[in-house]
Coordinates of C-alpha atoms in Angstrom, one line a residue:
M1 CA 77.0 -60.6 117.5
R2 CA 80.4 -62.5 116.1
K3 CA 83.2 -60.9 115.1
Q4 CA 83.3 -59.2 112.0
Y5 CA 85.8 -57.5 109.6
H6 CA 85.8 -55.8 106.2
F7 CA 88.3 -56.5 103.9
R8 CA 90.1 -54.9 100.8
R9 CA 92.6 -55.9 98.7
S10 CA 95.2 -53.0 98.3
E11 CA 98.9 -52.2 97.1
R12 CA 99.5 -52.7 100.9
G13 CA 98.1 -56.0 100.6
L14 CA 95.1 -57.1 102.7
L15 CA 93.3 -54.2 104.6
A16 CA 90.9 -55.7 107.7
W17 CA 88.3 -52.8 109.5
D18 CA 86.9 -54.0 112.9
V19 CA 83.0 -53.7 112.0
D20 CA 82.9 -52.5 115.8
R21 CA 84.8 -50.1 115.4
L22 CA 83.6 -48.7 112.1
V23 CA 80.2 -48.9 113.3
E24 CA 81.1 -46.5 115.8
L25 CA 83.0 -44.1 113.7
S26 CA 79.9 -44.1 111.8
K27 CA 77.0 -43.2 114.2
D28 CA 77.0 -39.6 114.0
L29 CA 76.6 -39.8 110.0
T30 CA 73.3 -39.0 108.7
P31 CA 70.9 -41.6 107.4
I32 CA 70.5 -41.5 103.2
D33 CA 68.5 -43.5 100.9
V34 CA 70.6 -46.2 98.6
L35 CA 69.2 -47.7 95.8
L36 CA 70.0 -51.9 96.1
S37 CA 70.4 -51.2 92.0
E38 CA 74.1 -48.8 92.7
I39 CA 74.9 -51.8 95.1
D40 CA 77.7 -53.4 92.9
E41 CA 78.4 -56.2 95.8
L42 CA 75.4 -57.9 94.7
D43 CA 76.8 -59.3 91.6
E44 CA 80.1 -60.5 93.4
T45 CA 81.6 -63.0 95.5
F46 CA 81.6 -60.7 98.4
W47 CA 81.7 -63.4 101.2
F48 CA 83.9 -65.5 99.7
E49 CA 86.3 -63.3 97.8
H50 CA 89.0 -63.6 100.9
E51 CA 87.8 -66.3 102.9
G52 CA 89.3 -68.4 100.3
Q53 CA 86.4 -70.8 99.9
E54 CA 83.9 -72.0 97.8
P55 CA 80.3 -70.9 97.6
T56 CA 78.7 -74.8 98.5
C57 CA 75.3 -74.9 99.1
R58 CA 75.8 -75.1 102.6
R59 CA 77.9 -72.0 103.2
V60 CA 75.3 -70.1 101.0
A61 CA 72.6 -71.5 103.3
L62 CA 74.6 -70.3 106.3
H63 CA 74.2 -66.7 104.6
A64 CA 70.8 -66.7 104.4
K65 CA 69.8 -67.8 107.8
L66 CA 71.9 -64.6 109.0
M67 CA 70.2 -62.6 105.6
A68 CA 66.6 -63.7 107.6
E69 CA 67.9 -62.8 111.1
T70 CA 68.8 -59.0 110.0
D71 CA 67.0 -55.8 110.8
L72 CA 66.7 -53.4 108.3
R73 CA 66.2 -50.8 111.3
H74 CA 69.9 -50.6 111.1
P75 CA 71.3 -48.9 107.8
I76 CA 74.6 -50.4 106.0
L77 CA 77.9 -49.0 106.0
L78 CA 79.7 -47.5 103.0
S79 CA 82.9 -46.8 102.4
Q80 CA 83.7 -43.2 100.6
D81 CA 83.3 -44.6 97.4
G82 CA 80.1 -46.3 98.1
R83 CA 81.5 -50.2 98.6
V84 CA 79.6 -52.2 101.6
M85 CA 82.0 -52.1 104.7
D86 CA 78.9 -53.5 106.4
G87 CA 75.6 -55.0 105.9
M88 CA 75.6 -56.9 103.0
H89 CA 73.6 -59.4 104.6
R90 CA 70.5 -56.7 105.1
V91 CA 71.6 -55.8 101.7
C92 CA 70.4 -59.5 100.3
K93 CA 67.6 -59.5 103.0
A94 CA 66.0 -56.1 101.0
L95 CA 66.6 -57.6 97.4
V96 CA 64.6 -61.1 98.3
E97 CA 61.9 -58.8 100.0
G98 CA 62.0 -56.8 96.5
R99 CA 62.7 -53.6 98.0
E100 CA 64.1 -50.8 95.9
T101 CA 66.2 -48.9 98.6
L102 CA 68.1 -49.5 101.8
R103 CA 68.7 -47.0 104.7
A104 CA 72.7 -46.6 104.9
V105 CA 75.7 -44.0 106.2
R106 CA 78.9 -43.4 104.0
F107 CA 82.3 -42.3 105.0
A108 CA 83.7 -38.8 103.7
V109 CA 86.9 -40.0 104.3
D110 CA 87.5 -44.4 105.3
P111 CA 89.1 -44.8 108.6
E112 CA 92.8 -46.1 108.5
P113 CA 92.1 -49.9 108.4
D114 CA 93.0 -51.7 112.1
Y115 CA 95.3 -54.4 110.2
V116 CA 97.5 -54.2 107.4
G117 CA 98.8 -57.7 105.2
I118 CA 97.6 -59.8 107.6
D119 CA 95.8 -63.2 106.7
P120 CA 91.9 -63.0 108.0
E121 CA 93.0 -66.4 110.1
E122 CA 95.6 -64.4 112.3
L123 CA 92.8 -61.7 113.0
P124 CA 91.3 -61.8 116.6
Y125 CA 87.6 -63.0 116.7

């Protein structure tokens, strides 16, 4: 699995969470069913917002490959406000398959980010 980060803009600068750490911190959370209609990121430029890249056909195709390879048995990870922190490829796969819900775990309180104000290109991969 490639190294992944979850990014979110803030008044403190770009916040970055190591997804491996988020998965570890969420392992004891109880899975719930979430309606796909409640996942706002489906109507956003989620993967391209922080990459500074245009969503070219090639880049979209590479994400489609990742969607096809995902396993929906693993719950997605949501922040305390319901935003996707990990699992957007699973969300999209569920949408393509015509599902209405998806398993998720949700933090009651978000963990502190691993990095603050660091350019994504400077993070360890």
